[in-house]
């Protein structure tokens, strides 16, 4: 207050109500809308009281404080400056000022309590600030009143008490701005890290040739990553439903896949499988598909999401291994047949010899004058029979020499045994070995590749017959072949009374390149084991209680359904 | 001494081959007797049987080669023709050395077999003739007195003077 005459001071004091009103409203606004606390009716009371003060300031007396300013008192303050303080008759309406002040205090207190009750750090923090503010406010009110009443002499420093308040308000506001900036920065960071993580995942999936997909079961709509679409040969923009998805599959794999999916939908959890996909240009890809189903609370499947991985290379390698195994089995078969070739040739020779002699006999008979046609008929009948007999030998030979892929079918093990015995019949006869056959009449079907099972049997019989080769006594020159129904499996055994197997060699005989013969690769039993294992069976050997050894193998039985 | 008529015998364990061979030889004018095993043949055999034997080698129990050995041991006069499904040179050489007339492989051509049988029969006839002559000589020898025998021995050794005294 630097003015020096009464008029000036009076006007100033009158007009001071205006900024006060603005300040009051600002505070109320701040608390009410920014801090969101404080009762509305209190807020209105405060504002209206202050407005009243303003009006009163202009309508009564010189200003709100004084009806009439009588004189000015000058006081000295530190620093050597002098300031003026008004003195005079107090305005009876003066009370409007403090009243609005009280109202504001009440409002702020209430707001602070609400804030405190909210319990969060920020709101308590704010509550504290406002409590301080109230303190300062009270101080300034009392100070002004005292000043106006002429009790004390000092400059009006009401504004000073508002400073901390304003400072607090601006701190609060800016704090939020700061926080907002901080959050924005963090958001930016996390967006960046999310993008990086997405990029990494894209890279990983593309390196693993993996596609991610999601099937909305209810709306029959499939979403897929670009890699996923590429794996199936579907364009990026095309919409995919289940039919379309299924359409990318290889014709033979569609039904199995559909069945597996339906099983999974019925109540499975994780679905896994390997299927072929045919691309538009004709290329075939193997995919490993693994997915999970989500069920809604009613137990209905509503979403399936999964991964498809390109395993073409691995599958190709697997197929190559299998092919090589087949080739090896074939090689072993051919070698075995080579060993049998002498007796096989003999077996073919007999019918041929019979046919020739029969035919030449017929020629001589016809050359006579009175040819007996009945005898010619007999001869021709025999020729046909012999021809068929030769044909059967060739047929058996061809079957064993076959190099085709494994072909699984239902087999009757007894029949297989009998066919193999026909094969070796002559050879065994040449070696003077007798075969005792004991076939279980109630054998279930097994599923297997005919040629390979015959190969195993042939190998075991040949081995046993070689073991018997040096047996001196006729009683020892016997082989016993037995089939047995053991419920889950069918068991076949080939026993001899030869020299048996050394105890140390029991497992080694099944190793590749292990042989006790002077000639031979030692692959026969190793291949037999591979074949039986591929059929989910077992092959093992035991020495007999007496002399000789027995070889057993099992094959799983089926329930009799045709493949 | 009386000898039985020379016969033709066939031994083979394969029935269809046996039947066919029988037909063939019959159509060629022979009268063969057939046997499905060496054992059966030995049982039927008369010690003095003569003739020709068509013999398969690969047979269970007693095979063809063994049968040949047994017959030789018994002093049999049969001529053997081997007929085999798989034969090699050593085997055939051994068979011939042991006295077989021929070694043929199946399927056998009718003319080969029949000419072999004729050869065998011819040989058989020659040796039989020789035996018969020998028998006759021995008979005659048996009628000589001891003194005549002595003279004979001198004659044989070329001592004419001794014989004439």
XYZ file of C-alpha atoms in Angstrom, chain A residues 342 345-346 349-358 360-365 368 375 378-380 382 386 389 429-430 432 474, chain B residues 12-14 16-17 19-21 23-29 56 58-61 84-86 106-111 113-114:
62
model
C 19.941 -123.886 -55.501
C 16.004 -123.811 -58.993
C 15.495 -127.437 -58.204
C 13.094 -127.860 -62.391
C 10.896 -130.693 -61.250
C 7.683 -129.441 -62.836
C 9.587 -128.540 -65.985
C 11.066 -132.020 -66.199
C 7.656 -133.575 -65.668
C 6.117 -131.364 -68.329
C 8.803 -132.198 -70.881
C 8.641 -135.935 -70.361
C 4.869 -135.886 -70.389
C 7.317 -136.037 -75.354
C 5.507 -139.154 -74.245
C 2.338 -137.720 -75.745
C 4.164 -137.041 -78.998
C 5.297 -140.642 -79.204
C 1.837 -141.940 -78.417
C 1.442 -144.500 -83.277
C -4.146 -141.278 -72.115
C -4.487 -137.588 -68.762
C -1.135 -136.385 -69.942
C -2.412 -132.933 -70.766
C -0.893 -133.445 -65.680
C 2.734 -129.097 -63.314
C 3.031 -125.725 -59.737
C 14.713 -131.906 -47.482
C 18.162 -131.659 -48.990
C 17.607 -133.945 -44.148
C 18.642 -137.908 -36.757
C 12.535 -140.507 -57.979
C 10.883 -138.969 -54.914
C 8.859 -136.467 -56.964
C 4.821 -136.098 -60.975
C 8.284 -136.552 -62.461
C 4.762 -140.574 -63.503
C 5.923 -138.578 -66.486
C 9.078 -140.644 -66.905
C 4.752 -142.630 -69.414
C 7.641 -141.624 -71.579
C 9.478 -144.910 -71.290
C 6.317 -146.863 -71.812
C 5.591 -144.907 -74.941
C 9.107 -145.778 -76.065
C 8.390 -149.464 -75.659
C 17.345 -139.222 -59.256
C 18.348 -135.408 -54.677
C 16.185 -137.554 -52.452
C 15.539 -137.511 -48.726
C 17.032 -140.226 -46.535
C 19.261 -134.900 -61.647
C 17.774 -131.442 -61.215
C 21.049 -129.808 -60.242
C 16.433 -132.526 -65.858
C 14.417 -131.561 -67.807
C 15.663 -134.436 -69.905
C 15.085 -134.774 -73.606
C 13.353 -138.027 -74.514
C 15.856 -139.069 -77.154
C 17.191 -140.646 -72.089
C 16.055 -143.385 -74.411
